[in-house]
């Protein structure tokens, strides 16, 4: 199946990105607009602004400058962490702490890391539980959340289970769910007590995002690219100081001009002339990417948040919002050795370099892989017996982001859900005037989109999802059925800046 360019643009319009041309960026995110997250979010001194005459020139290009110079460093492809095999479990030790790493050539950057690493990789297998012993050596609390994981509440990273500095906690992930690209990120929530104040937006920004790649027999039976031809790509934005310091300003998320892929600034990646499976993950706090290969090479989308799609979908550009994952297969086989293909984001801001990374075709290779016309049927989640509505809006009066007119309160249960009962959630984005996108991410279970503005989802949204973005004025409905585990679970917008400003709720699943 192919999608025409016109339809693609129409699809982008649905996501509020109709104006997403290389030089303009989506309207909602233009620095001069009253952007998401309160007045005055735009920062002075936009990158790329021509220097005023008479201003002294800088001497040498700083690491921060070279960070925006694309394709000077190789992509880091993480090797999976080696578990101990213990009584049918994979046992990992994860220490969270500060680490000094070289992200920009010639500079040292202090990050918050798992085991000293930026973007590490854990590989897991369906039916084989993972046990993690986590030691928190940070000076802020940490709550480990497996995004997309179907797991008991006590391992879900609820803020009430935060590991305080020095604490040791155990996490047990059953891995009784479909193969999918999941990720492991901080979910602590500020309590406002002095130095103990922490929030997940900052910790994720500073590096606490690991890839958790779950495989299973069903997927292995398909002839998809695998092994070294199956590559996780955590894509995010960042802002660096001249000395390589990672700068964090919660209100400054429109000025994060450096793109990192697995921690490498706009890297190049040497590939063989064959098919690759690229697991695209947006681990940014707030940035939207509209990814495409600059030379027009189509990408075949094969999976979304919850794993394989029912059928592959062709795309020239892939919209990827914070928290989302999209797996694509890209075929370099008709590229001569020596050629280069740039992955760029069509949603970059004015003055930004749109380049994300470059694929350098350096050798021939045999390619037994293929993409079957049918992948994996989506499970039947049943007929909804209950409707819930979630209205998302920013309140300019208070500077808070609200779900149904409320900000998050850990001591309030917003509603109860019965395990096994199918619900229909309607998510409405009321921020037409402010032009702010929002998303919805419930913990515990994946969902299926029923319709977007009354129209059934296209092939790229036909599989299981766990995070869905709703453009200003849009309405998305999805069916969800929570199963297996009772307790308190969060649901929230995945623009981390919005979460920090209240856009989260708490449900209790009951029998
Ligand atoms: Cu990735 Cu509650 O989040
Ligand atoms: Cu999650
Ligand atoms: Cu939001």
Coordinates of C-alpha atoms and ligand atoms in Angstrom, one line a residue:
X1 CA 0.0 0.0 0.0
X2 CA 1.2 3.4 -0.8
X3 CA 0.2 6.8 0.5
X4 CA 0.3 9.7 -1.8
X5 CA 2.2 12.8 -0.9
X6 CA -1.0 14.7 -0.8
X7 CA -2.5 12.3 1.7
X8 CA 0.7 12.5 3.7
X9 CA 0.4 16.3 4.0
X10 CA -3.3 15.9 4.9
X11 CA -2.2 13.4 7.6
X12 CA 0.3 15.9 8.9
X13 CA -2.4 18.5 9.0
X14 CA -4.5 16.3 11.2
X15 CA -1.6 16.3 13.6
X16 CA -1.4 20.0 13.5
X17 CA 1.7 20.1 11.4
X18 CA 0.4 21.3 8.1
X19 CA 2.9 24.2 8.2
X20 CA 5.8 21.9 9.0
X21 CA 8.1 22.9 6.3
X22 CA 11.8 22.8 6.8
X23 CA 12.2 26.5 7.4
X24 CA 9.1 27.3 9.3
X25 CA 8.3 24.6 11.9
X26 CA 4.9 23.7 13.2
X27 CA 2.8 26.8 14.0
X28 CA 2.2 25.8 17.6
X29 CA 5.8 25.6 18.3
X30 CA 7.2 28.7 16.7
X31 CA 9.2 30.6 19.2
X32 CA 7.4 33.9 18.6
X33 CA 4.0 32.3 19.3
X34 CA 2.7 32.1 22.9
X35 CA 4.1 28.6 22.9
X36 CA 3.3 25.6 25.1
X37 CA 4.1 26.3 28.7
X38 CA 3.1 29.8 29.7
X39 CA 4.0 33.2 28.5
X40 CA 7.6 34.1 27.7
X41 CA 8.7 30.6 26.8
X42 CA 10.6 31.8 23.8
X43 CA 14.2 32.7 24.7
X44 CA 16.2 35.5 23.4
X45 CA 19.0 34.9 21.1
X46 CA 17.6 32.3 18.7
X47 CA 20.2 30.0 17.2
X48 CA 21.3 30.8 13.8
X49 CA 20.5 34.5 14.1
X50 CA 22.9 36.6 12.2
X51 CA 25.5 38.2 14.4
X52 CA 25.2 41.9 14.9
X53 CA 28.0 43.9 13.3
X54 CA 30.5 45.2 15.7
X55 CA 29.9 42.3 18.2
X56 CA 33.2 40.6 18.9
X57 CA 33.6 37.2 17.2
X58 CA 34.2 34.1 19.2
X59 CA 37.7 32.7 18.9
X60 CA 37.5 29.0 18.3
X61 CA 34.3 26.9 17.6
X62 CA 33.2 25.7 21.0
X63 CA 32.0 22.1 21.6
X64 CA 28.5 23.5 21.7
X65 CA 29.0 25.0 18.2
X66 CA 30.5 21.8 16.8
X67 CA 27.5 20.0 18.3
X68 CA 25.4 21.6 15.7
X69 CA 27.9 20.7 13.0
X70 CA 26.3 17.6 11.6
X71 CA 27.9 14.2 10.9
X72 CA 31.2 14.6 12.7
X73 CA 30.7 11.8 15.2
X74 CA 29.7 8.1 14.7
X75 CA 26.4 6.8 16.1
X76 CA 26.7 4.9 19.3
X77 CA 24.9 1.7 19.0
X78 CA 24.4 0.4 22.5
X79 CA 25.4 -3.1 23.3
X80 CA 22.8 -4.8 25.5
X81 CA 23.5 -4.9 29.2
X82 CA 24.6 -8.4 30.2
X83 CA 22.2 -9.9 32.7
X84 CA 23.0 -12.6 35.2
X85 CA 20.8 -15.6 34.5
X86 CA 19.1 -16.5 37.8
X87 CA 16.4 -19.1 38.2
X88 CA 14.6 -18.3 35.0
X89 CA 15.1 -14.5 35.4
X90 CA 17.4 -12.0 33.8
X91 CA 18.9 -10.1 36.7
X92 CA 20.4 -6.6 36.2
X93 CA 22.0 -4.2 38.5
X94 CA 21.2 -0.6 37.6
X95 CA 22.9 2.2 39.5
X96 CA 21.5 5.7 38.8
X97 CA 24.1 8.4 39.4
X98 CA 25.8 11.4 37.8
X99 CA 28.5 10.6 35.2
X100 CA 30.8 12.6 33.1
X101 CA 30.7 11.5 29.5
X102 CA 31.9 12.7 26.2
X103 CA 28.8 13.5 24.1
X104 CA 30.3 16.4 22.1
X105 CA 33.8 15.8 20.7
X106 CA 36.4 17.2 23.0
X107 CA 34.1 18.1 25.9
X108 CA 32.8 16.5 29.0
X109 CA 29.2 16.6 29.9
X110 CA 27.7 15.7 33.3
X111 CA 24.6 13.6 32.9
X112 CA 22.3 11.5 35.1
X113 CA 23.0 8.0 33.9
X114 CA 22.2 4.4 34.4
X115 CA 25.5 2.6 35.1
X116 CA 27.3 5.7 33.8
X117 CA 25.8 5.3 30.3
X118 CA 23.7 7.5 28.0
X119 CA 20.9 5.6 26.3
X120 CA 21.8 2.0 27.5
X121 CA 19.9 -1.0 26.2
X122 CA 18.2 -3.8 28.0
X123 CA 17.1 -6.7 25.9
X124 CA 14.3 -8.8 27.3
X125 CA 12.4 -11.9 26.2
X126 CA 8.7 -12.5 26.5
X127 CA 8.0 -15.2 29.2
X128 CA 11.3 -14.5 30.9
X129 CA 11.0 -12.0 33.7
X130 CA 13.5 -9.3 34.4
X131 CA 14.6 -8.5 37.9
X132 CA 16.4 -5.3 38.5
X133 CA 18.3 -4.2 41.6
X134 CA 18.4 -0.4 41.4
X135 CA 20.6 1.7 43.6
X136 CA 20.0 5.4 43.6
X137 CA 23.3 7.3 43.9
X138 CA 21.7 10.6 42.7
X139 CA 21.1 13.4 45.1
X140 CA 17.5 13.6 43.9
X141 CA 14.7 10.9 44.2
X142 CA 14.3 8.5 41.3
X143 CA 11.3 6.4 40.3
X144 CA 11.9 3.9 37.6
X145 CA 9.0 3.5 35.1
X146 CA 8.9 1.0 32.3
X147 CA 7.0 3.0 29.7
X148 CA 4.6 0.6 27.9
X149 CA 5.2 -2.1 30.4
X150 CA 2.3 -4.3 31.7
X151 CA 3.5 -4.5 35.2
X152 CA 2.3 -4.6 38.8
X153 CA 1.8 -1.2 40.5
X154 CA 4.6 -1.5 43.0
X155 CA 7.1 -1.7 40.1
X156 CA 5.5 1.0 38.0
X157 CA 7.5 3.9 39.2
X158 CA 4.6 5.6 41.0
X159 CA 6.0 8.7 42.9
X160 CA 5.0 7.0 46.2
X161 CA 7.6 4.4 45.4
X162 CA 10.4 6.8 44.7
X163 CA 13.9 5.7 45.6
X164 CA 15.4 8.5 47.8
X165 CA 19.1 9.2 47.5
X166 CA 20.9 6.1 48.7
X167 CA 17.9 3.8 48.5
X168 CA 17.9 0.4 47.0
X169 CA 14.8 -0.9 45.2
X170 CA 13.9 -4.1 43.3
X171 CA 11.8 -4.1 40.2
X172 CA 10.2 -7.2 38.7
X173 CA 9.0 -7.1 35.1
X174 CA 6.9 -10.1 34.1
X175 CA 7.4 -9.6 30.4
X176 CA 4.1 -11.3 29.7
X177 CA 3.2 -9.0 26.8
X178 CA 3.9 -8.7 23.1
X179 CA 7.3 -7.8 21.6
X180 CA 7.7 -4.1 21.5
X181 CA 10.1 -1.3 21.9
X182 CA 9.7 0.0 25.5
X183 CA 11.7 2.5 27.4
X184 CA 12.8 2.9 31.0
X185 CA 12.6 6.4 32.4
X186 CA 12.4 8.4 35.5
X187 CA 8.9 9.1 36.9
X188 CA 9.7 10.9 40.1
X189 CA 7.5 13.8 40.9
X190 CA 8.5 16.9 42.8
X191 CA 7.4 17.2 46.3
X192 CA 8.8 20.6 46.7
X193 CA 11.0 19.9 49.7
X194 CA 14.2 21.8 49.0
X195 CA 17.0 19.8 47.5
X196 CA 14.8 16.8 47.4
X197 CA 12.7 18.5 44.8
X198 CA 12.9 16.5 41.6
X199 CA 10.9 16.0 38.5
X200 CA 11.0 13.5 35.8
X201 CA 11.2 16.1 33.0
X202 CA 14.6 17.2 34.3
X203 CA 15.9 13.7 35.0
X204 CA 14.9 12.4 31.6
X205 CA 16.4 15.4 30.0
X206 CA 19.7 14.8 31.9
X207 CA 19.9 11.3 30.6
X208 CA 17.7 8.8 32.5
X209 CA 16.2 7.1 29.5
X210 CA 17.1 3.5 28.6
X211 CA 15.8 1.4 25.8
X212 CA 14.0 -1.8 26.8
X213 CA 13.7 -4.0 23.8
X214 CA 11.2 -6.9 24.3
X215 CA 11.3 -9.7 21.7
X216 CA 9.1 -12.8 21.3
X217 CA 8.7 -16.0 19.2
X218 CA 6.0 -14.6 17.0
X219 CA 8.1 -11.7 15.9
X220 CA 11.2 -13.9 15.5
X221 CA 9.3 -16.2 13.1
X222 CA 9.0 -13.2 10.7
X223 CA 11.8 -12.5 8.2
X224 CA 12.4 -9.0 9.4
X225 CA 15.9 -7.5 9.7
X226 CA 17.5 -8.6 12.9
X227 CA 20.7 -8.7 14.9
X228 CA 23.0 -5.9 13.9
X229 CA 20.5 -4.8 11.3
X230 CA 17.9 -4.0 14.1
X231 CA 19.0 -0.7 15.6
X232 CA 17.4 1.3 18.5
X233 CA 17.5 5.1 17.9
X234 CA 16.7 7.3 20.8
X235 CA 16.1 10.7 19.3
X236 CA 15.9 13.9 21.4
X237 CA 16.9 17.5 21.6
X238 CA 19.2 19.3 24.0
X239 CA 20.9 22.5 24.6
X240 CA 24.6 22.7 25.5
X241 CA 26.7 25.5 27.0
X242 CA 30.0 26.5 25.3
X243 CA 31.9 24.2 27.6
X244 CA 29.7 21.2 26.9
X245 CA 27.4 21.6 29.9
X246 CA 23.9 20.2 29.3
X247 CA 21.7 23.2 30.0
X248 CA 18.3 22.6 31.5
X249 CA 15.6 25.3 31.6
X250 CA 12.1 23.9 32.0
X251 CA 10.7 27.0 30.2
X252 CA 13.4 26.9 27.5
X253 CA 12.3 23.9 25.6
X254 CA 11.9 25.8 22.3
X255 CA 15.7 26.5 22.4
X256 CA 17.2 23.1 22.4
X257 CA 18.9 23.2 19.0
X258 CA 21.1 20.1 19.2
X259 CA 19.6 16.7 18.2
X260 CA 21.1 13.6 19.9
X261 CA 20.7 10.1 18.7
X262 CA 21.6 7.6 21.4
X263 CA 23.5 10.5 22.9
X264 CA 25.6 11.3 19.8
X265 CA 25.0 14.8 18.3
X266 CA 23.8 14.4 14.7
X267 CA 25.9 11.3 14.1
X268 CA 26.7 9.4 11.0
X269 CA 26.1 5.7 10.9
X270 CA 27.9 3.3 8.5
X271 CA 25.4 0.8 7.0
X272 CA 25.4 -2.0 4.5
X273 CA 23.4 -1.8 1.3
X274 CA 20.5 -3.8 2.6
X275 CA 17.4 -3.5 4.8
X276 CA 17.5 -2.2 8.4
X277 CA 15.0 -2.1 11.1
X278 CA 15.2 1.3 12.8
X279 CA 13.4 1.6 16.2
X280 CA 12.7 5.3 16.3
X281 CA 12.0 6.6 19.8
X282 CA 11.3 10.2 20.8
X283 CA 12.8 10.6 24.2
X284 CA 12.6 14.4 24.1
X285 CA 10.8 16.3 26.8
X286 CA 8.6 18.3 24.5
X287 CA 9.9 18.2 20.9
X288 CA 8.0 16.9 17.9
X289 CA 9.9 15.3 15.1
X290 CA 8.6 14.8 11.6
X291 CA 11.2 12.4 10.3
X292 CA 12.0 11.7 6.7
X293 CA 14.9 10.6 4.5
X294 CA 16.0 13.7 2.6
X295 CA 16.3 12.0 -0.8
X296 CA 12.8 10.7 -0.6
X297 CA 13.6 7.1 0.2
X298 CA 10.3 5.7 1.6
X299 CA 10.2 4.2 5.0
X300 CA 8.1 1.1 5.8
X301 CA 6.5 1.5 9.2
X302 CA 6.1 -1.9 10.8
X303 CA 5.5 -1.2 14.5
X304 CA 4.2 1.4 16.9
X305 CA 4.3 1.8 20.7
X306 CA 2.8 -1.6 21.4
X307 CA 4.7 -3.7 18.8
X308 CA 4.0 -4.8 15.2
X309 CA 1.3 -3.3 13.2
X310 CA -1.4 -5.5 11.5
X311 CA 0.2 -4.6 8.2
X312 CA 3.1 -2.5 7.1
X313 CA 2.5 1.2 6.1
X314 CA 4.6 3.1 3.6
X315 CA 5.5 6.6 4.6
X316 CA 7.8 9.4 3.3
X317 CA 7.7 11.1 6.6
X318 CA 7.0 9.7 10.1
X319 CA 5.5 12.0 12.9
X320 CA 7.0 11.1 16.2
X321 CA 5.9 12.8 19.4
X322 CA 7.5 12.6 22.8
X323 CA 7.2 9.2 24.4
X324 CA 6.2 7.5 21.1
X325 CA 8.0 4.7 19.2
X326 CA 7.8 3.8 15.6
X327 CA 9.8 1.0 14.0
X328 CA 10.5 1.4 10.3
X329 CA 12.3 -0.7 7.8
X330 CA 14.6 1.2 5.4
X331 CA 16.1 -0.4 2.4
X332 CA 19.5 0.8 1.3
X333 CA 20.0 -1.9 -1.2
X334 CA 19.7 0.3 -4.3
X335 CA 22.2 2.8 -2.9
X336 CA 25.7 2.5 -4.3
X337 CA 28.5 2.0 -1.8
X338 CA 29.8 5.5 -1.0
X339 CA 26.4 7.2 -1.0
X340 CA 24.8 9.0 1.9
X341 CA 21.3 9.4 3.1
X342 CA 20.3 12.1 5.6
X343 CA 17.5 11.6 8.1
X344 CA 16.0 15.0 8.9
X345 CA 13.1 16.5 10.8
X346 CA 10.6 18.6 8.8
X347 CA 9.4 20.1 12.0
X348 CA 12.5 22.1 12.9
X349 CA 12.3 25.7 14.0
X350 CA 13.6 28.6 12.0
X351 CA 17.4 28.8 12.2
X352 CA 17.8 25.2 13.3
X353 CA 19.6 22.5 11.4
X354 CA 17.0 19.9 10.5
X355 CA 19.6 17.1 10.2
X356 CA 19.1 14.3 12.7
X357 CA 21.7 11.8 11.4
X358 CA 23.3 10.4 8.3
X359 CA 23.4 6.9 6.9
X360 CA 26.7 6.2 5.0
X361 CA 26.5 3.2 2.8
X362 CA 29.9 1.6 3.1
X363 CA 29.6 -2.0 2.0
X364 CA 27.5 -4.6 0.2
X365 CA 25.7 -7.3 2.1
X366 CA 23.6 -10.3 1.6
X367 CA 20.0 -9.6 2.7
X368 CA 17.7 -12.5 3.5
X369 CA 15.2 -10.2 5.2
X370 CA 11.9 -9.0 3.9
X371 CA 8.7 -7.3 5.2
X372 CA 5.7 -9.5 4.9
X373 CA 2.4 -8.0 3.7
X374 CA 0.8 -9.0 7.0
X375 CA 2.5 -8.6 10.3
X376 CA 0.5 -9.1 13.5
X377 CA -3.2 -8.7 14.0
X378 CA -4.2 -6.3 16.8
X379 CA -5.9 -8.0 19.7
X380 CA -9.6 -7.6 20.1
X381 CA -10.1 -5.4 23.1
X382 CA -13.8 -5.9 23.3
X383 CA -16.7 -3.5 23.1
X384 CA -16.5 -0.5 25.4
X385 CA -19.0 -0.6 28.3
X386 CA -18.0 2.8 29.7
X387 CA -17.1 6.2 28.4
X388 CA -14.6 8.6 29.9
X389 CA -13.7 12.1 28.7
X390 CA -10.4 13.9 29.2
X391 CA -10.3 17.6 28.3
X392 CA -6.7 18.9 28.1
X393 CA -6.0 22.6 28.4
X394 CA -3.4 25.1 29.5
X395 CA -4.6 27.7 32.0
X396 CA -2.8 31.0 31.3
X397 CA -4.1 32.4 34.6
X398 CA -2.2 29.9 36.8
X399 CA 0.4 28.7 34.3
X400 CA -0.8 25.1 34.9
X401 CA -1.7 22.4 32.5
X402 CA -5.1 20.8 33.4
X403 CA -6.9 17.5 32.7
X404 CA -10.6 18.1 33.3
X405 CA -9.8 21.3 35.1
X406 CA -7.5 19.7 37.6
X407 CA -3.8 19.5 38.3
X408 CA -2.2 16.3 39.6
X409 CA -2.7 15.5 43.2
X410 CA -1.0 12.3 44.5
X411 CA -3.6 12.2 47.3
X412 CA -6.6 12.1 44.9
X413 CA -7.9 9.2 42.9
X414 CA -9.5 10.6 39.8
X415 CA -11.5 7.5 38.9
X416 CA -11.6 3.7 39.4
X417 CA -11.5 1.2 36.6
X418 CA -12.6 -2.4 36.8
X419 CA -10.0 -4.9 35.5
X420 CA -11.2 -6.6 32.4
X421 CA -13.8 -4.0 31.4
X422 CA -13.3 -2.3 28.1
X423 CA -13.5 1.5 28.3
X424 CA -13.6 4.2 25.6
X425 CA -11.5 7.2 26.4
X426 CA -12.2 10.5 24.6
X427 CA -9.3 12.9 24.7
X428 CA -10.1 16.5 23.6
X429 CA -7.5 19.1 23.2
X430 CA -9.1 22.4 24.1
X431 CA -6.1 24.6 23.4
X432 CA -7.1 26.0 20.1
X433 CA -6.3 29.5 21.0
X434 CA -3.0 28.8 22.7
X435 CA -2.2 26.3 19.9
X436 CA -0.6 23.7 22.2
X437 CA -0.5 20.0 21.4
X438 CA -1.2 17.5 24.2
X439 CA -1.0 13.7 24.4
X440 CA -2.4 11.0 26.6
X441 CA -0.5 8.1 28.0
X442 CA -2.2 5.7 30.4
X443 CA 0.0 3.3 32.3
X444 CA -0.6 -0.5 32.6
X445 CA -2.2 -1.3 29.3
X446 CA -2.0 -0.5 25.6
X447 CA -5.0 0.8 23.7
X448 CA -6.4 0.9 20.2
X449 CA -7.4 4.1 18.5
X450 CA -11.1 4.0 17.5
X451 CA -11.2 7.3 15.7
X452 CA -9.5 10.7 15.3
X453 CA -12.0 13.5 14.7
X454 CA -14.6 10.9 13.9
X455 CA -12.5 9.1 11.3
X456 CA -11.0 5.7 11.7
X457 CA -7.3 5.5 12.1
X458 CA -5.0 5.0 9.1
X459 CA -2.7 2.0 8.9
X460 CA 0.1 3.6 10.9
X461 CA -2.3 4.0 13.9
X462 CA -4.0 0.7 13.5
X463 CA -1.9 -1.2 16.0
X464 CA -1.5 -1.1 19.8
X465 CA -0.5 2.3 21.2
X466 CA 0.3 3.6 24.6
X467 CA 0.7 7.3 23.8
X468 CA -1.4 9.4 21.4
X469 CA -1.0 13.0 20.6
X470 CA -4.0 15.2 20.0
X471 CA -3.5 18.5 18.1
X472 CA -5.3 21.6 19.2
X473 CA -9.1 21.3 18.6
X474 CA -8.8 17.6 17.9
X475 CA -10.6 14.7 19.5
X476 CA -9.2 11.2 19.7
X477 CA -11.1 8.2 21.0
X478 CA -9.5 4.9 22.0
X479 CA -10.5 1.6 23.5
X480 CA -8.5 0.4 26.5
X481 CA -8.9 -2.6 28.8
X482 CA -6.9 -2.7 32.0
X483 CA -6.0 -6.2 33.1
X484 CA -4.2 -8.2 35.8
X485 CA -2.9 -5.7 38.3
X486 CA -4.9 -3.7 40.8
X487 CA -3.6 -0.4 42.3
X488 CA -2.8 3.2 41.6
X489 CA -1.6 4.0 38.1
X490 CA -0.9 7.3 36.4
X491 CA -2.1 8.7 33.2
X492 CA -0.8 11.9 31.7
X493 CA 0.2 14.1 28.8
X494 CA 3.7 13.0 27.7
X495 CA 5.0 16.6 27.0
X496 CA 7.2 16.4 30.1
X497 CA 7.0 20.1 30.6
X498 CA 3.2 19.8 30.9
X499 CA 3.5 17.0 33.4
X500 CA 5.7 19.2 35.6
X501 CA 2.9 21.8 35.5
X502 CA 0.2 19.4 36.6
X503 CA -1.0 17.5 33.5
X504 CA -1.3 14.1 35.2
X505 CA -4.0 12.1 36.9
X506 CA -4.3 8.9 38.9
X507 CA -6.6 6.0 38.5
X508 CA -7.2 3.0 40.6
X509 CA -7.7 -0.4 39.0
X510 CA -10.0 -2.6 41.0
X511 CA -11.4 -6.2 40.7
Ligands
LIG1 CU1 6.6 7.5 29.7 CU2 4.1 7.9 32.8 O1 5.4 7.7 31.2
LIG2 CU1 4.4 5.0 30.9
LIG3 CU1 0.1 18.5 27.3

